[in-house]
């Protein structure tokens, strides 16, 4: 199946990058644009902020990283109009050259405005410019006045167009870091510190408040329809001050003066950054600093440069890692991943300093073992109590994979069954793999080939894996059989929480438009049946009483697992759906418009399963997607679905219970069939 997403603004910023090291011979020039509004006009209804202190600290920090003062431009207060921002970007683009490094920072208030685009929350995330009025100062009954005032804000798609121009000028060897120290969340002010944003969205009288959910400022980069011409853009990283449900609350600097928490955390982190740190590592340091400054806030990192060294460095291979969720005691903690990520009881873990890329050459801060595992989290017993004092102290790496396999029966086919010596060798190899036996009615067929060996699913003859010398290598064969066991395990998962009810539907698309009139013709014995090349989109309806997050995995008949939602690293031209985007409010029915989200159905034929995962907590099951595997010299993939790199595909865990007290979310199926197109 091919999943095609219309470009939105975050996708505008994306570019596919290789995961090997790429060096640059020319030292890039470094440039910065700092935008801040501290002294909003009293008549505008906005509180005064400490944003000037933000850019003063950032100027100092950037100078320590080799940014020349002449290359750091700031615009502040009355200069920060929409026209002023556009002019500043124009000057920046004139100064920079291909392969340069650019840092762009915004400090001020944020707000959400009603949009007519098909967004899940129905709102645009915006930066509040100096002349923009706050919602309580605007008469929403006067539509002309309302539109005039809305035009003074800078919306996400407008900022995104400017950022795309910067990326075009920088080119694929350039670097762009964007930091946003404001939020768009509505809600009451916490404590006495100043809040950046925090006002209710500015909407028309007819706006449906049930569609509103708080979201993060990084959505500035995801809300515009994207263009088709996106080749040659620079990689980028975006660091936002808050998660969707949080407010951006000012903190105090070393002199007791107010300052934005992201700005101050970046200031502190730049000073202790080191030479070879990646953007992912820099973000981890910012996370730690913000945790110490404002424990209630959790910044977000997005983009495609996480594995690139900061400010024009090489791309490095980052081993997959997990994050600590909570410290329950000096010897016990929880992880933000569990059974569905392959982390079952008994898994051995290593805790390493944040920023670690290759743990094998380093000494860990501590070892640990998973003692209990749930769907989306796990409990870990530390070998050295007290070694981890803060949830941001370490990244967690898997040291020992569990290779327990389900009980499977395999059969041997083709010429090898007629060659006694080769058959005997293969039987001896299989006999050494626990839970695997040879029988006449197998689950899988093992087929010896001239250039590659294959594993076929007996029920439908689909090729599950095709790898050179597969049947001569015990470890490779065990890995492929384990992968099939994981697929079968996911296929059988079912769970229903009483207060969660989410209905996901496939909607046929004809000539770019949703056409539900043909659904009766497509429904055979209660199951939707499509032909190859048919196009569909999705609708998600939360019929429960609580807001929930939704993930969807696609289980193909040939055992391949695709991530449908979330879809974080789409190639250029595709829309990204981040885990925090997928929060559906109670009573909300969201339809993915074909221009934004389109699924083209293709081989293999047979019954396909969309596995729907629902949780009150934000979840991310995209890493469960199938790793690339080789067939001869070609890489197999389905349609134009980009396969996920650096996946966290761990072992199949037979001790995982279906149902019972360990459930922390609902799991259901959407079944449909794909058949050949009739001529």
XYZ file of C-alpha atoms in Angstrom:
679
model
C 0.000 0.000 0.000
C 1.270 3.497 -0.799
C 0.589 6.282 1.675
C 0.703 9.744 0.135
C 0.441 12.864 2.282
C -0.109 16.427 0.999
C 2.712 18.712 2.098
C 2.063 20.837 5.128
C 4.568 23.239 6.485
C 6.613 20.842 8.594
C 6.956 18.662 5.525
C 8.124 21.802 3.748
C 11.086 21.809 6.085
C 11.934 18.115 5.673
C 14.570 16.471 3.512
C 15.686 12.853 3.375
C 19.165 12.378 4.802
C 21.459 9.354 4.770
C 22.575 7.837 8.061
C 26.253 7.549 7.263
C 28.840 10.171 8.086
C 29.085 13.019 5.609
C 31.900 15.513 6.109
C 32.188 19.074 4.867
C 35.497 20.524 3.768
C 34.547 24.204 3.870
C 33.974 25.916 7.211
C 30.496 27.505 7.032
C 29.650 31.047 8.062
C 27.210 31.354 10.946
C 24.246 33.736 10.992
C 21.406 34.416 13.409
C 18.103 36.289 13.432
C 16.627 36.980 16.868
C 13.037 38.241 17.074
C 11.574 39.424 20.379
C 8.620 41.409 21.669
C 8.814 42.362 25.330
C 7.018 45.715 25.581
C 3.648 45.102 23.954
C 1.463 48.249 23.821
C -0.774 48.555 26.876
C -3.726 49.174 24.573
C -3.183 45.791 22.911
C -4.161 43.783 25.980
C -0.959 41.736 26.197
C 1.211 41.404 29.322
C 4.748 42.726 29.249
C 7.447 40.038 28.943
C 11.179 39.596 29.544
C 11.935 38.756 25.913
C 14.768 41.308 25.625
C 16.649 39.322 28.255
C 16.143 36.244 26.046
C 17.991 37.668 23.069
C 20.708 39.269 25.223
C 21.558 35.845 26.639
C 21.332 34.176 23.233
C 23.687 36.744 21.703
C 26.291 35.859 24.339
C 25.794 32.134 23.805
C 26.010 32.357 20.017
C 29.244 34.359 20.202
C 30.818 31.520 22.182
C 29.872 29.228 19.277
C 31.640 31.325 16.652
C 28.811 33.613 15.517
C 30.324 36.960 14.616
C 28.437 39.967 16.069
C 27.993 41.421 12.562
C 26.125 38.242 11.554
C 23.643 38.392 14.452
C 20.647 40.588 13.672
C 17.901 41.317 16.147
C 14.557 43.012 15.705
C 12.544 43.908 18.768
C 9.296 45.465 19.988
C 7.879 47.998 17.507
C 10.059 46.570 14.716
C 8.277 43.231 15.010
C 5.369 43.752 12.642
C 4.541 41.325 9.878
C 6.276 43.636 7.413
C 9.254 43.998 9.738
C 9.666 40.236 10.076
C 9.470 39.731 6.314
C 12.080 42.457 5.766
C 14.425 40.885 8.335
C 14.150 37.536 6.600
C 14.896 39.235 3.299
C 18.110 40.737 4.696
C 19.089 37.359 6.177
C 18.605 35.571 2.861
C 20.760 38.167 1.111
C 23.610 37.638 3.601
C 23.741 33.858 3.721
C 25.403 31.521 1.237
C 24.965 27.799 0.485
C 26.337 25.547 3.286
C 26.055 28.294 5.917
C 24.535 27.838 9.380
C 21.474 29.830 10.494
C 19.814 30.153 13.890
C 16.363 31.801 14.088
C 14.755 32.509 17.448
C 11.331 33.914 18.379
C 10.393 35.191 21.845
C 7.018 36.702 22.669
C 3.370 35.786 23.014
C 1.641 33.108 20.955
C -2.019 32.606 20.073
C -4.242 30.350 18.022
C -6.503 31.765 15.322
C -9.376 30.048 13.608
C -8.450 28.527 10.279
C -10.511 27.214 7.390
C -7.895 24.542 6.706
C -8.624 20.919 7.638
C -6.676 20.810 10.882
C -7.565 18.424 13.691
C -7.996 21.324 16.128
C -9.405 23.815 13.576
C -6.815 26.421 14.575
C -3.691 28.092 13.206
C -0.719 28.562 15.536
C 0.550 32.145 15.369
C 3.185 34.495 16.742
C 1.796 37.690 18.263
C 3.424 40.668 16.573
C 3.814 44.037 18.310
C 0.613 45.696 16.963
C -1.659 42.628 17.246
C -4.591 43.003 19.643
C -5.491 40.324 22.173
C -8.811 38.481 21.649
C -10.696 40.371 24.385
C -9.906 43.653 22.605
C -11.559 42.546 19.358
C -15.267 42.613 18.582
C -15.857 39.278 16.905
C -19.306 40.453 15.794
C -17.588 42.906 13.427
C -16.291 40.528 10.744
C -14.320 43.226 8.887
C -12.576 44.367 12.067
C -11.937 40.745 13.058
C -10.232 39.911 9.759
C -8.197 43.130 9.889
C -6.865 42.300 13.333
C -6.233 38.632 12.504
C -4.037 39.771 9.602
C -1.606 41.402 12.066
C -0.578 38.029 13.505
C 1.995 35.949 11.657
C 0.462 32.565 10.954
C 2.341 29.315 10.691
C 2.132 29.011 6.926
C 3.413 32.578 6.510
C 6.427 31.912 8.710
C 6.925 28.604 6.953
C 7.185 30.244 3.540
C 9.932 32.495 4.906
C 11.781 29.555 6.428
C 11.568 27.611 3.189
C 13.311 30.470 1.394
C 16.102 30.306 3.968
C 16.452 26.541 3.457
C 16.517 26.966 -0.316
C 19.370 29.458 -0.060
C 21.320 27.277 2.415
C 21.031 24.176 0.240
C 21.420 20.539 1.339
C 24.769 21.154 3.098
C 23.457 24.052 5.162
C 22.006 24.008 8.670
C 18.902 25.662 10.134
C 18.027 25.693 13.834
C 14.735 27.324 14.839
C 13.796 27.983 18.493
C 10.342 29.148 19.609
C 10.029 30.474 23.159
C 6.280 30.984 23.323
C 3.190 28.809 23.339
C -0.292 28.841 21.873
C -2.002 27.014 24.709
C -5.172 28.339 26.307
C -5.717 28.063 30.054
C -5.244 29.739 33.399
C -1.973 31.273 34.516
C 0.082 29.160 36.908
C 1.687 30.935 39.862
C 3.075 34.434 39.674
C 5.492 34.062 36.748
C 4.620 35.567 33.388
C 3.044 33.298 30.781
C 3.824 33.676 27.082
C 0.489 33.184 25.382
C -2.149 31.552 27.543
C -5.159 33.364 26.064
C -8.139 31.664 24.496
C -8.071 31.251 20.700
C -9.319 34.106 18.518
C -12.271 32.662 16.590
C -15.476 33.686 14.883
C -18.882 33.370 16.539
C -19.640 30.120 14.725
C -16.488 28.299 15.785
C -17.112 24.904 17.430
C -15.169 24.865 20.730
C -15.381 21.069 20.897
C -12.908 20.963 18.027
C -10.297 22.877 20.011
C -7.381 21.199 21.668
C -4.243 22.858 22.967
C -1.233 22.351 20.751
C 2.428 23.228 20.669
C 4.100 26.205 19.074
C 6.054 23.940 16.743
C 2.847 23.490 14.763
C 3.860 26.731 13.136
C 5.780 24.444 10.805
C 3.005 22.073 9.919
C -0.062 24.010 9.028
C 0.379 25.249 5.484
C -0.211 23.399 2.257
C 3.203 22.721 0.777
C 4.506 23.206 -2.715
C 5.859 20.492 -4.974
C 9.308 21.967 -5.576
C 11.248 20.958 -2.473
C 14.555 19.553 -3.725
C 17.789 21.016 -2.447
C 16.569 22.231 0.945
C 18.796 22.337 3.997
C 18.252 20.003 6.937
C 16.664 21.638 9.974
C 15.732 21.255 13.634
C 12.896 22.988 15.472
C 12.896 23.247 19.280
C 9.648 24.442 20.835
C 9.131 25.551 24.420
C 6.134 23.390 25.304
C 4.137 20.260 24.708
C 0.550 20.607 23.434
C -1.144 20.837 26.836
C 1.372 23.161 28.512
C 1.910 26.883 28.984
C 5.230 28.661 28.441
C 6.065 30.185 31.838
C 9.002 32.535 32.370
C 11.780 31.631 34.811
C 14.681 33.574 36.423
C 18.219 33.962 35.111
C 21.455 33.971 37.114
C 20.717 37.549 38.228
C 17.128 36.899 39.247
C 15.679 38.596 36.152
C 12.793 37.140 34.134
C 13.660 35.132 31.030
C 12.061 32.607 28.717
C 12.802 29.026 29.848
C 13.779 27.755 26.400
C 15.995 30.781 25.803
C 17.783 30.341 29.130
C 18.105 26.572 28.713
C 19.632 27.105 25.252
C 22.005 29.722 26.706
C 23.193 27.271 29.373
C 23.418 24.354 26.950
C 25.421 26.221 24.299
C 28.090 26.961 26.895
C 28.498 23.245 27.748
C 27.876 21.825 24.310
C 31.194 20.234 23.319
C 32.506 19.735 19.797
C 30.743 16.652 18.434
C 27.254 16.858 19.899
C 24.263 16.250 17.627
C 21.050 18.262 17.588
C 19.408 15.360 19.408
C 22.114 15.643 22.078
C 21.738 19.423 22.295
C 17.998 19.006 22.726
C 18.598 16.500 25.550
C 20.745 19.082 27.349
C 18.013 21.698 26.858
C 15.472 19.209 28.220
C 17.581 18.699 31.337
C 18.049 22.436 31.891
C 14.344 23.154 31.436
C 13.438 20.320 33.791
C 15.512 22.046 36.457
C 14.040 25.483 35.672
C 10.339 24.746 35.039
C 9.460 21.154 35.836
C 5.955 21.524 34.396
C 7.247 22.273 30.884
C 8.546 19.767 28.370
C 10.112 21.078 25.145
C 9.685 19.376 21.775
C 12.199 18.586 19.031
C 11.174 18.151 15.409
C 12.930 18.130 12.077
C 15.274 15.897 10.132
C 18.697 16.945 11.444
C 18.599 15.201 14.830
C 21.597 13.006 13.927
C 23.630 15.878 12.486
C 26.374 17.501 14.514
C 25.382 20.975 15.655
C 26.223 23.970 13.459
C 27.488 22.465 10.226
C 28.969 19.184 11.408
C 28.774 15.665 10.024
C 25.851 13.275 10.103
C 26.431 10.477 12.608
C 24.804 7.110 13.204
C 22.547 7.295 16.255
C 21.755 3.996 17.962
C 18.080 3.779 19.008
C 17.391 4.726 22.627
C 14.511 5.175 25.063
C 13.751 7.926 27.566
C 13.116 7.649 31.299
C 9.564 8.534 32.279
C 9.532 8.607 36.098
C 11.832 7.864 39.040
C 9.783 5.779 41.488
C 12.645 5.221 43.950
C 16.470 5.283 43.883
C 16.412 1.749 42.439
C 13.191 1.748 40.393
C 12.095 3.793 37.377
C 9.751 3.634 34.393
C 10.425 3.941 30.654
C 8.307 5.567 27.953
C 8.000 2.244 26.102
C 6.784 -1.262 26.879
C 5.590 -4.515 25.382
C 4.487 -3.015 22.104
C 8.022 -1.736 21.550
C 9.414 -5.190 22.268
C 10.538 -4.358 25.810
C 9.374 -7.371 27.784
C 10.280 -8.538 31.272
C 13.914 -9.603 31.538
C 15.270 -7.178 28.922
C 18.760 -5.953 29.885
C 19.366 -2.211 29.597
C 22.266 0.216 29.827
C 21.973 3.835 31.032
C 24.370 6.223 29.277
C 24.925 10.024 29.353
C 22.526 12.017 27.191
C 23.982 12.653 23.764
C 25.483 9.150 23.486
C 25.389 7.904 19.894
C 27.263 4.577 20.114
C 27.083 3.087 23.626
C 29.259 0.030 22.930
C 32.485 1.979 23.473
C 31.402 3.725 26.696
C 30.952 2.755 30.331
C 27.304 3.007 31.406
C 26.104 5.043 34.364
C 24.226 1.924 35.444
C 22.721 -1.293 34.179
C 19.073 -2.214 34.605
C 16.545 -4.992 34.014
C 12.875 -4.667 33.073
C 10.794 -6.300 35.818
C 7.282 -5.402 34.616
C 6.110 -4.424 31.159
C 2.810 -2.925 30.048
C 1.610 -1.882 26.615
C 3.239 1.539 26.536
C 5.573 1.630 29.557
C 7.889 -0.600 31.578
C 9.338 -0.730 35.093
C 13.109 -1.082 35.433
C 15.198 -2.213 38.409
C 18.547 -0.391 38.536
C 21.652 -2.404 39.311
C 23.176 0.623 41.066
C 20.543 2.396 43.226
C 20.865 6.174 43.120
C 22.952 6.207 39.925
C 20.143 8.042 38.098
C 18.954 11.108 40.000
C 16.949 12.848 37.272
C 14.777 11.602 34.418
C 16.942 13.645 32.026
C 20.251 12.251 33.296
C 20.493 9.372 30.846
C 19.384 7.738 27.634
C 18.465 4.056 27.806
C 19.862 1.513 25.343
C 18.933 -2.164 24.942
C 21.963 -4.360 25.673
C 20.496 -7.869 25.376
C 17.685 -8.696 22.994
C 15.305 -11.449 23.971
C 15.368 -14.025 21.192
C 12.465 -16.156 22.462
C 10.443 -17.385 19.492
C 6.809 -18.465 19.250
C 6.062 -22.074 18.420
C 6.252 -22.370 14.651
C 6.233 -25.236 12.210
C 8.327 -24.877 9.069
C 8.566 -26.943 5.908
C 11.389 -27.381 3.397
C 10.627 -26.963 -0.297
C 12.194 -27.157 -3.745
C 15.492 -28.765 -4.684
C 16.887 -28.890 -1.175
C 14.265 -31.463 -0.157
C 15.755 -33.732 -2.821
C 19.374 -33.286 -1.655
C 19.887 -35.434 1.451
C 23.090 -33.729 2.642
C 21.759 -30.177 2.365
C 18.427 -31.199 3.875
C 20.179 -32.853 6.808
C 22.297 -29.734 7.411
C 19.233 -27.487 7.407
C 17.299 -29.822 9.700
C 20.231 -29.800 12.125
C 20.291 -25.982 12.022
C 16.543 -25.767 12.697
C 16.799 -28.285 15.536
C 19.012 -25.808 17.389
C 16.332 -23.074 17.366
C 13.908 -23.278 20.325
C 10.175 -23.632 19.550
C 10.775 -24.309 15.830
C 9.904 -27.699 14.356
C 9.648 -29.262 10.893
C 6.261 -30.604 9.830
C 3.971 -31.451 6.925
C 1.506 -28.602 7.614
C 3.839 -25.680 8.223
C 3.231 -22.054 9.096
C 6.192 -21.105 6.910
C 8.005 -22.660 3.950
C 11.805 -22.416 3.727
C 12.924 -22.214 0.101
C 16.552 -22.535 -1.031
C 17.388 -20.391 -4.066
C 20.343 -19.895 -6.382
C 21.042 -16.296 -5.294
C 18.806 -15.860 -2.252
C 16.811 -17.970 0.138
C 13.166 -17.216 0.963
C 10.611 -17.637 3.710
C 7.063 -18.027 2.377
C 3.865 -17.716 4.421
C 2.141 -21.043 3.879
C -1.425 -19.695 4.098
C -1.089 -17.289 1.161
C 2.321 -18.042 -0.450
C 3.475 -14.455 0.202
C 7.213 -13.928 0.450
C 7.933 -12.867 4.030
C 11.717 -12.516 3.580
C 14.281 -13.053 0.826
C 17.887 -12.905 2.004
C 21.131 -14.314 0.506
C 22.417 -17.326 2.464
C 19.420 -17.114 4.815
C 19.286 -20.863 5.369
C 22.997 -21.107 6.148
C 23.022 -18.561 8.972
C 21.366 -19.488 12.259
C 21.241 -15.936 13.646
C 19.753 -14.417 10.485
C 17.155 -17.187 10.268
C 16.243 -16.768 13.949
C 15.838 -13.014 13.439
C 13.473 -13.513 10.499
C 11.437 -16.126 12.398
C 11.306 -13.795 15.404
C 10.064 -11.015 13.149
C 7.291 -13.266 11.880
C 6.391 -14.096 15.489
C 6.155 -10.393 16.299
C 3.844 -9.882 13.321
C 1.593 -12.734 14.466
C 1.605 -11.339 18.003
C 0.478 -7.888 16.829
C -2.138 -9.469 14.606
C -3.758 -11.153 17.598
C -3.765 -8.195 19.990
C -7.216 -7.092 21.173
C -8.107 -4.875 24.141
C -11.084 -2.682 25.011
C -11.169 -0.152 27.832
C -14.758 0.631 28.937
C -14.455 4.415 28.586
C -12.652 4.408 25.233
C -14.500 4.071 21.949
C -12.829 5.196 18.746
C -14.167 4.307 15.290
C -11.771 4.482 12.331
C -13.257 4.226 8.846
C -11.897 3.955 5.308
C -13.516 6.401 2.882
C -13.267 5.807 -0.896
C -11.793 8.665 -2.937
C -12.902 9.163 -6.541
C -11.276 11.886 -8.654
C -9.886 13.537 -5.548
C -13.223 13.613 -3.710
C -14.606 11.426 -0.929
C -17.460 9.288 -2.264
C -19.231 7.198 0.375
C -22.035 6.257 -2.034
C -19.952 3.369 -3.373
C -19.402 1.815 0.063
C -22.334 -0.633 -0.261
C -20.868 -1.968 -3.536
C -17.446 -2.313 -1.884
C -18.782 -4.234 1.126
C -18.722 -8.008 0.648
C -19.935 -10.149 3.564
C -19.401 -7.255 5.915
C -15.792 -6.478 4.865
C -14.713 -3.680 2.541
C -13.115 -5.000 -0.639
C -11.002 -2.764 -2.850
C -9.176 -3.228 -6.130
C -5.521 -2.472 -6.692
C -4.982 1.277 -7.370
C -8.151 2.283 -5.497
C -7.652 5.341 -3.308
C -8.990 5.910 0.195
C -8.635 8.262 3.132
C -9.480 7.929 6.831
C -11.936 9.289 9.351
C -11.459 9.035 13.134
C -14.473 9.410 15.422
C -13.959 9.572 19.190
C -17.275 8.342 20.613
C -15.874 8.030 24.125
C -15.929 10.483 27.005
C -12.195 11.270 27.187
C -9.626 12.795 24.869
C -7.382 10.072 23.441
C -4.330 9.648 21.221
C -4.635 7.338 18.217
C -1.915 5.339 16.437
C -2.474 3.051 13.439
C -0.236 0.248 12.140
C -0.857 -1.478 8.796
C -0.313 -5.257 8.871
C 0.080 -6.535 5.317
C -0.755 -10.145 4.361
C 2.952 -10.760 3.644
C 3.975 -9.859 7.211
C 5.245 -6.334 6.537
C 4.247 -3.702 9.124
C 3.743 -0.109 7.957
C 3.253 2.948 10.145
C 0.123 4.842 9.080
C -0.174 7.193 12.076
C 2.032 8.741 13.358
C 4.178 9.450 10.298
C 7.020 11.626 11.543
C 9.643 11.459 8.817
C 7.766 11.730 5.576
C 9.835 12.590 2.501
C 9.593 15.986 0.903
C 6.116 16.532 -0.440
C 4.384 14.474 2.249
C 2.625 15.736 5.356
C 3.992 14.750 8.748
C 1.683 13.609 11.529
C 3.483 13.819 14.866
C 2.368 11.831 17.933
C 1.147 14.999 19.658
C -1.021 15.857 16.613
C -3.123 12.740 17.012
C -5.122 13.772 20.073
C -8.838 13.423 19.322
C -11.287 15.172 21.629
C -14.446 13.437 22.953
C -17.247 13.767 20.420
C -14.834 14.855 17.690
C -15.080 13.304 14.229
C -12.063 14.146 12.087
C -11.928 13.407 8.362
C -8.550 13.408 6.618
C -9.187 15.328 3.418
C -7.742 13.654 0.291
C -5.622 16.715 -0.509
C -3.869 16.217 2.831
C -3.879 12.449 3.253
C -4.350 9.827 0.556
C -3.802 6.063 0.659
C -3.287 4.267 -2.636
C -3.985 0.545 -2.328
C -1.574 -1.907 -3.939
C -0.112 -5.404 -3.649
C 0.064 -7.801 -1.898
C -3.477 -9.019 -2.406
C -5.524 -10.488 0.415
C -6.871 -9.395 3.781
C -5.135 -6.375 5.292
C -5.460 -5.221 8.893
C -5.229 -1.695 10.247
C -4.362 -2.129 13.932
C -5.794 0.804 15.903
C -4.163 1.732 19.222
C -5.925 4.151 21.586
C -4.470 5.642 24.782
C -5.082 8.595 27.080
C -1.316 9.117 27.063
C 0.597 10.239 24.011
C 2.008 7.155 22.274
C 4.342 6.537 19.347
C 4.310 3.100 17.683
C 5.927 4.180 14.426
C 9.136 2.325 15.398
C 7.202 -0.956 15.111
C 7.256 -0.555 11.318
C 9.259 -3.180 9.445
C 12.952 -2.600 8.853
C 14.227 -2.545 5.283
C 15.275 -5.959 4.058
C 17.170 -6.950 0.943
C 16.049 -9.029 -1.989
C 19.070 -9.547 -4.203
C 20.487 -6.079 -4.834
C 17.150 -4.295 -4.426
C 15.541 -2.902 -1.303
C 11.959 -4.028 -0.912
C 9.335 -1.479 -0.003
C 5.670 -1.086 -0.652
C 4.694 1.614 -3.108
C 6.320 4.920 -2.158
C 6.128 4.360 1.613
C 9.442 5.492 3.056
C 10.733 2.723 5.336
C 11.680 3.809 8.852
C 15.364 3.826 9.717
C 16.954 2.950 13.075
C 13.904 1.036 14.238
C 13.351 -0.198 17.731
C 12.273 -3.662 16.625
C 13.064 -5.854 19.586
C 12.187 -9.421 20.447
C 8.827 -11.142 20.431
C 7.691 -11.626 24.028
C 5.374 -14.648 24.539
C 4.732 -13.745 28.177
C 2.735 -10.649 27.213
C -0.868 -11.097 28.357
C -3.810 -10.133 26.200
C -6.287 -8.517 28.522
C -6.016 -8.518 32.293
C -4.770 -5.822 34.592
C -1.825 -4.728 32.450
C -3.938 -2.969 29.825
C -3.459 0.790 29.572
C -5.235 1.410 26.257
C -7.586 -0.079 23.679
C -6.593 -2.079 20.596
C -8.956 -2.881 17.728
C -8.927 -3.901 14.047
C -10.102 -2.461 10.760
C -10.104 -5.245 8.159
C -10.343 -4.874 4.382
C -9.343 -6.825 1.311
C -7.272 -5.883 -1.718
C -7.785 -7.793 -4.969
C -6.424 -7.432 -8.533
C -7.929 -4.708 -10.657
C -10.530 -6.050 -13.071
C -9.969 -5.125 -16.711
